[in-house]
mmCIF file of C-alpha atoms and ligand atoms in Angstrom:
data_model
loop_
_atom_site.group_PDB
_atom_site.id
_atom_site.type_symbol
_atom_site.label_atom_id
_atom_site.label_comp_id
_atom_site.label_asym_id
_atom_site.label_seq_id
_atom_site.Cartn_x
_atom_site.Cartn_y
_atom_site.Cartn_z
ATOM 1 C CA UNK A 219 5.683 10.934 -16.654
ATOM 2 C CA UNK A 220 9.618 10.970 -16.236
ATOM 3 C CA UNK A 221 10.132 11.286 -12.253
ATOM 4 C CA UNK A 222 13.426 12.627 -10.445
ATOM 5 C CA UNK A 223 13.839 11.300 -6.786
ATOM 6 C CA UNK A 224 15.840 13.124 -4.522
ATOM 7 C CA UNK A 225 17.260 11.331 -1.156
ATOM 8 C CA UNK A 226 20.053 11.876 1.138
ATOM 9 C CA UNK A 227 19.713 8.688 2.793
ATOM 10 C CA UNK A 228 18.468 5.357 3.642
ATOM 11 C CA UNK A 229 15.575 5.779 0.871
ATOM 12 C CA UNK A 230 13.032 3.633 2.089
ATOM 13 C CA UNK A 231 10.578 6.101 0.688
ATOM 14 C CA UNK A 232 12.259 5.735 -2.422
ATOM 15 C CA UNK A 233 12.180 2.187 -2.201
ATOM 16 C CA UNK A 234 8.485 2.364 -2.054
ATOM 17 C CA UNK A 235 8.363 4.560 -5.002
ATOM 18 C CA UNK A 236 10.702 1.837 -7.003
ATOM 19 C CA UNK A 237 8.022 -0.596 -6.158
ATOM 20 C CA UNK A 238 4.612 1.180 -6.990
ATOM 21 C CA UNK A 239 6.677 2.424 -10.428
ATOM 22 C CA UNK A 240 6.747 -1.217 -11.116
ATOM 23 C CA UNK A 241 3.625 -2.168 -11.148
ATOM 24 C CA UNK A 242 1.561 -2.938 -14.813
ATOM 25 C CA UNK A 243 0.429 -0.235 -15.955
ATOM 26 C CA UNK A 244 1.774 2.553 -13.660
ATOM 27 C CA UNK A 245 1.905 5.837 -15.842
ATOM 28 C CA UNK A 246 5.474 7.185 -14.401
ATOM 29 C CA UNK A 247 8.738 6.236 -14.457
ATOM 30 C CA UNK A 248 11.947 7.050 -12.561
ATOM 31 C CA UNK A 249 14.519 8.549 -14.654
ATOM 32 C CA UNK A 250 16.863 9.649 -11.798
ATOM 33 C CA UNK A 251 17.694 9.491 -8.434
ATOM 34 C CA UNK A 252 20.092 12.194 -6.658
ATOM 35 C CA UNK A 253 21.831 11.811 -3.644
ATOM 36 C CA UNK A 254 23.698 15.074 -1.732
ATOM 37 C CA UNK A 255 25.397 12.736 0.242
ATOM 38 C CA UNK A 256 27.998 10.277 -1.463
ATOM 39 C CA UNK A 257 27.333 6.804 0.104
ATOM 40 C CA UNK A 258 23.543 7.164 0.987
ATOM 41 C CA UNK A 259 22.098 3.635 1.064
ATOM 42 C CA UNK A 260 19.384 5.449 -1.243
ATOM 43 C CA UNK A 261 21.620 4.859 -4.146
ATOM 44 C CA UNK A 262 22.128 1.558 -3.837
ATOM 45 C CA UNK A 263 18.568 0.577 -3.531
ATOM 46 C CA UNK A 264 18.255 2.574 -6.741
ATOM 47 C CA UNK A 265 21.051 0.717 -8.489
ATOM 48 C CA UNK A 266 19.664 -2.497 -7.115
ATOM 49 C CA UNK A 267 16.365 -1.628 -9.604
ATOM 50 C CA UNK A 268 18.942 -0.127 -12.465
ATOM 51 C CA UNK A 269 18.072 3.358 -12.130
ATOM 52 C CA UNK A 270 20.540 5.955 -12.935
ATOM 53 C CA UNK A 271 22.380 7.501 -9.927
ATOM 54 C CA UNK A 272 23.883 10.454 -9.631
ATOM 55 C CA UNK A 273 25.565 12.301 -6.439
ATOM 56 C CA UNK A 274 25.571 15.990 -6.368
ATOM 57 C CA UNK A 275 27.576 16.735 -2.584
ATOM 58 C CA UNK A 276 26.761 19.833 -1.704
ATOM 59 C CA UNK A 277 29.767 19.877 0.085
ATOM 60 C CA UNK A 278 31.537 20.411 -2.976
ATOM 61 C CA UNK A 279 29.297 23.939 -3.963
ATOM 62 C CA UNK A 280 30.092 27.128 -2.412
ATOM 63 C CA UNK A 281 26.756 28.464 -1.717
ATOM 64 C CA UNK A 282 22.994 26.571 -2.117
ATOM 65 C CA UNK A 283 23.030 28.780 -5.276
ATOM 66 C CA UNK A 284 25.128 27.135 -7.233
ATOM 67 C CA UNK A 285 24.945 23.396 -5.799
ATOM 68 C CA UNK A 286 20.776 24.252 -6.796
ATOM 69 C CA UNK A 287 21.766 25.255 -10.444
ATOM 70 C CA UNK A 288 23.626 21.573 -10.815
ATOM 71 C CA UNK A 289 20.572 19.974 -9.491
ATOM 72 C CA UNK A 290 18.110 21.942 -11.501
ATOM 73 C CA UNK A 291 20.676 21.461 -14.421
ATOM 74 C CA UNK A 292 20.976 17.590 -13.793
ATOM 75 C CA UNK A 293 16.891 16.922 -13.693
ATOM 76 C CA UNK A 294 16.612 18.882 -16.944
ATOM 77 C CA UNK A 295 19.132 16.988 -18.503
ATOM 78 C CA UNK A 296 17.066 13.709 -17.470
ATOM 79 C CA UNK A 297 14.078 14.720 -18.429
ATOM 80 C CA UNK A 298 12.414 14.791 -15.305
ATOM 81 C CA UNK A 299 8.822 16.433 -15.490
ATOM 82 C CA UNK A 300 7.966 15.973 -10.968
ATOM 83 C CA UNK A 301 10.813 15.844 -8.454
ATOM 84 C CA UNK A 302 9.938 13.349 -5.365
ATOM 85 C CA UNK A 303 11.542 14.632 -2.435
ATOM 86 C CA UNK A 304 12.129 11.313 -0.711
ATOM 87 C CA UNK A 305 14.010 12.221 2.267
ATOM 88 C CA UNK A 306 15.727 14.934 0.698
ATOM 89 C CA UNK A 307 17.515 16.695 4.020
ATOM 90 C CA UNK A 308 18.938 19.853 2.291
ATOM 91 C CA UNK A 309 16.700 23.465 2.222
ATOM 92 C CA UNK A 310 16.402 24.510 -1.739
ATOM 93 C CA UNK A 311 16.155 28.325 -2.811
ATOM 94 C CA UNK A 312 13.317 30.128 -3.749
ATOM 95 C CA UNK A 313 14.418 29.861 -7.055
ATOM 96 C CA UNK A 314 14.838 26.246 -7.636
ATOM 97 C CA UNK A 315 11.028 25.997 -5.910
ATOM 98 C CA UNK A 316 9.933 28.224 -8.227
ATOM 99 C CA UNK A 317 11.295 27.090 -11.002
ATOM 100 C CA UNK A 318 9.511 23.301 -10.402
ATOM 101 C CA UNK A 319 6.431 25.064 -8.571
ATOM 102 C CA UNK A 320 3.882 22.277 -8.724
ATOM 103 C CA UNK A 321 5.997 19.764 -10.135
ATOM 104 C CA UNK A 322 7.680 18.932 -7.052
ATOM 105 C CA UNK A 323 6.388 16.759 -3.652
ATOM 106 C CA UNK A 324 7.812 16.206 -0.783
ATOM 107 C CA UNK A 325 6.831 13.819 2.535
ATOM 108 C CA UNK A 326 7.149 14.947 5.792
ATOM 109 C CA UNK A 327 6.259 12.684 9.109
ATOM 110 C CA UNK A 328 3.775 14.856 10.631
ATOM 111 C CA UNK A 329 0.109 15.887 10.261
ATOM 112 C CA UNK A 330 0.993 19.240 8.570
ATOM 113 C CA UNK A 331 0.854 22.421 9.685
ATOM 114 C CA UNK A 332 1.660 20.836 12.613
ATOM 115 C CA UNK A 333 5.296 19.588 13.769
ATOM 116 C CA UNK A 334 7.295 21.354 10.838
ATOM 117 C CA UNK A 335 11.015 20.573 10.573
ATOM 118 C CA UNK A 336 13.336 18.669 12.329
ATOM 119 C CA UNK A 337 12.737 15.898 15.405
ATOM 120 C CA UNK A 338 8.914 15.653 14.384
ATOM 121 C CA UNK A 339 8.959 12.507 16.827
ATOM 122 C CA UNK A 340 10.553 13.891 19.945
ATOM 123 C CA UNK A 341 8.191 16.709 19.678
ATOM 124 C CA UNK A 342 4.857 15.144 19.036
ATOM 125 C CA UNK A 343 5.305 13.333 22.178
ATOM 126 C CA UNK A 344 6.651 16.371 24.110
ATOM 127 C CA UNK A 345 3.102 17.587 23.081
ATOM 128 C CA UNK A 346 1.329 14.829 23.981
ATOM 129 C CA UNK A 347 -0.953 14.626 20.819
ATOM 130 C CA UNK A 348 -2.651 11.242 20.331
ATOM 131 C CA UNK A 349 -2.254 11.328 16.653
ATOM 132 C CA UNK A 350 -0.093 12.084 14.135
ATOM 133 C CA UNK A 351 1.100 10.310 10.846
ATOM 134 C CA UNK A 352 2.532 11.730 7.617
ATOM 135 C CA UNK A 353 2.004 14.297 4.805
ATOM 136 C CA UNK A 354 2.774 14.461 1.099
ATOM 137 C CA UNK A 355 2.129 17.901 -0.334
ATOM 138 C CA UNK A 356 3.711 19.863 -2.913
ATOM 139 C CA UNK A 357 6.502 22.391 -2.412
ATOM 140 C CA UNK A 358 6.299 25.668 -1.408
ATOM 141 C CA UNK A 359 9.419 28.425 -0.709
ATOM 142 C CA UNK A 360 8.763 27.989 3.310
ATOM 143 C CA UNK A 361 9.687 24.420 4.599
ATOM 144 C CA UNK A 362 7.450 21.674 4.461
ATOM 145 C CA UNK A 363 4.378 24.026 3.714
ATOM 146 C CA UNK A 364 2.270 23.493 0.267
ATOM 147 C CA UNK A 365 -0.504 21.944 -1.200
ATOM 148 C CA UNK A 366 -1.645 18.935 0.644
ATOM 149 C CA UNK A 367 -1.948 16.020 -1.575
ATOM 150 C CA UNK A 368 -2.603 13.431 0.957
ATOM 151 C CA UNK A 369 -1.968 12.525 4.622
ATOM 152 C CA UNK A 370 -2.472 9.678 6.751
ATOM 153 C CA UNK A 371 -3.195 9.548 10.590
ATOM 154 C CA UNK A 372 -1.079 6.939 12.932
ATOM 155 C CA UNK A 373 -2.129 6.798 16.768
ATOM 156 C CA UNK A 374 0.719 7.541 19.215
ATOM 157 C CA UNK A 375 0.378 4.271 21.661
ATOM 158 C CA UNK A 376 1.214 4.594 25.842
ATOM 159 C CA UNK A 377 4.973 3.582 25.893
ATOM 160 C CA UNK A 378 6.110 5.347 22.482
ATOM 161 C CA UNK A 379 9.437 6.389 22.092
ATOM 162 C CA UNK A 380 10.386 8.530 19.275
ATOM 163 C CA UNK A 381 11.953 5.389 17.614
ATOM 164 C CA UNK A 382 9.276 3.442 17.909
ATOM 165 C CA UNK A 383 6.710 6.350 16.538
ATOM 166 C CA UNK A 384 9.189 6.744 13.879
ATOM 167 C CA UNK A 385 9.041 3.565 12.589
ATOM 168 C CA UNK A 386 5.079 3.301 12.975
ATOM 169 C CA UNK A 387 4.668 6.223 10.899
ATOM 170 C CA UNK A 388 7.413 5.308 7.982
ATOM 171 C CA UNK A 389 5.128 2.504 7.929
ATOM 172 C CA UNK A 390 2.019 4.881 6.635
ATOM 173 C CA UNK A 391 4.700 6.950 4.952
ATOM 174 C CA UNK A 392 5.907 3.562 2.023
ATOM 175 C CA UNK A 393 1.421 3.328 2.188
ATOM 176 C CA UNK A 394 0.531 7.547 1.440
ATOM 177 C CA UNK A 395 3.794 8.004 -0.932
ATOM 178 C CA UNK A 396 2.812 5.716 -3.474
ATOM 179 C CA UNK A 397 -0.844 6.458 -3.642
ATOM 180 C CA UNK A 398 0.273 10.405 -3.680
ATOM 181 C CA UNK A 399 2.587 9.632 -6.690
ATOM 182 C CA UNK A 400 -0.093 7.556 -8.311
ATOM 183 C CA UNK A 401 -3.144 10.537 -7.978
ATOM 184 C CA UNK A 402 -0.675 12.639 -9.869
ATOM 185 C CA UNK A 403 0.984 10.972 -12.453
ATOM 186 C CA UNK A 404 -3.180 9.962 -13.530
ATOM 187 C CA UNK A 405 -3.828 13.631 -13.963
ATOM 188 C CA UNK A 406 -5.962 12.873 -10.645
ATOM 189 C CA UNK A 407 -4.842 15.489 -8.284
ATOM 190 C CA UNK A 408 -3.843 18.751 -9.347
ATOM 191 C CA UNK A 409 -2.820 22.236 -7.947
ATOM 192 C CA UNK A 410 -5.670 25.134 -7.941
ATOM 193 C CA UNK A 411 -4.805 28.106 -5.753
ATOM 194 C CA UNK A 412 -2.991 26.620 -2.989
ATOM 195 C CA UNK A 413 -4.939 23.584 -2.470
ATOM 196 C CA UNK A 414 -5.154 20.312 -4.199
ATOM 197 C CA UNK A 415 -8.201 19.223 -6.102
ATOM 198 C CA UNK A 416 -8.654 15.362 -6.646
ATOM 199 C CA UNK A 417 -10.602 13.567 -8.726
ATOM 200 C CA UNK A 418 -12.049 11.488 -6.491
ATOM 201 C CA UNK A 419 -12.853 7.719 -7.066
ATOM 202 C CA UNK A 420 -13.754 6.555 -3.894
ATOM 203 C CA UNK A 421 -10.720 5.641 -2.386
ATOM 204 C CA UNK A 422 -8.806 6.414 0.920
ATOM 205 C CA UNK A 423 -6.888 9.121 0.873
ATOM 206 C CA UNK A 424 -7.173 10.518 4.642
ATOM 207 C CA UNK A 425 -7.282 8.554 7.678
ATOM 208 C CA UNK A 426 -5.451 5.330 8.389
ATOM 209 C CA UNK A 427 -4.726 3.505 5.644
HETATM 210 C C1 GAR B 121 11.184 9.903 6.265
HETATM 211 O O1 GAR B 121 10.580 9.654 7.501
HETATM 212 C C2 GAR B 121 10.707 11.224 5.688
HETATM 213 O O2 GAR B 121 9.347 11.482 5.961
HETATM 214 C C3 GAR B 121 11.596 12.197 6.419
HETATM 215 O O3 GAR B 121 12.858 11.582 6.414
HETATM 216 C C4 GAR B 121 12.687 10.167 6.434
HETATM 217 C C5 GAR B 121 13.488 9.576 5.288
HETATM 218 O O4 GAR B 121 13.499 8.178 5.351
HETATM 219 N N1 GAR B 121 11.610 13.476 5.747
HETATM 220 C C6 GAR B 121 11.636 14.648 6.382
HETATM 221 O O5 GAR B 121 11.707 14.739 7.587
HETATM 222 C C7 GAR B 121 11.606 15.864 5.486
HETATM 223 N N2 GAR B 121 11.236 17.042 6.214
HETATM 224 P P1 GAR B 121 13.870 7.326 4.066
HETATM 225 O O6 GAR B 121 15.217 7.837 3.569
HETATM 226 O O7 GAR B 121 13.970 5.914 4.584
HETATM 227 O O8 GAR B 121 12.793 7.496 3.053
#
């Protein structure tokens, strides 16, 4: 399976994808990665492992229609069969999610439904919940809802700040990525209605892992 990453930053997610595509026998590879933002640390990571690179600034496109259409356009042109949204900061149409509908994932640092959008941290401890963690799931039209694929639970410990949950959760996050990517690409985990069905072997995929 021919994979398309997008990032618009540090891309330690991505990182973690680099590494579990590695592996013997892993059934996916990473044709391209895509940056919005020129000089994301993303893109050297990926040219570290000699993946193609391309930046598409969407700075540079006059409305979210047309800087879509080069993405779209771009990932086509690759090859690319499931878009990873690894840190990927930038809303997409309706359009472009419909046109990958089920071929695209995203991660998000929260326990979804809960904490959608932006300072996930700040507000989990604002609401005083004793647990959160991460989410991949596929994507859907309204932000960071979809199909769950898999999610993993991190306690939030006395003395937290949201840098220090942060960096507890990314932890889970480089942990529930790769074993997310790796259900699909084995035909393992699959989209019926709006829920996902795995095949299921045993393994962890809830919980801390
Ligand atoms: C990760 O924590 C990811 O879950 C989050 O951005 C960070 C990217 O870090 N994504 C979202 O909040 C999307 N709604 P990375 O660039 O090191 O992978």
């Amino acid at each position: 399976m021919r994979i398309g990453i997008l990032i618009s930053g540090r891309g330690s997610n991505l990182k973690a994808l680099i590494d579990t595509c590695a592996e013997p026998g892993f059934r996916g590879r990473i044709a391209l990665v895509i940056s919005n933002r020129p000089g994301a640390p993303g893109l050297a990571i990926a040219e570290a492992a000699g993946i193609p690179t391309l930046v598409i600034d969407h700075k540079e496109y006059a409305s979210r229609t047309t800087f879509d259409a080069e993405l779209d356009q771009a990932l086509r042109k690759a090859g690319v069969e499931l878009i990873c949204n690894a840190g990927f900061m930038r809303i997409l149409t309706d359009e472009f999610v419909e046109k990958w509908r089920d071929r695209q994932i995203n991660i998000h640092p929260s326990i979804l439904p809960a904490f959608k959008g932006m300072h996930v941290h700040q507000r989990a401890l604002d609401a005083g919940v004793k647990i959160t963690g991460c989410t991949v799931h596929f994507v859907r039209a309204e932000m960071d809802e979809g199909p769950i694929v898999a999610q993993a639970a991190v306690p939030v410990l006395p003395g937290d700040t949201a840098e220090t949950l942060a960096a507890r959760v990314l932890e889970a996050e480089h942990k529930l990525y790769p074993l997310a990517l790796r259900l699909i690409v084995d035909g393992r985990a699959r989209v019926a209605g709006e829920q996902v069905v795995i095949d299921y072997d045993g393994e962890t995929l809830a919980g801390p892992l």
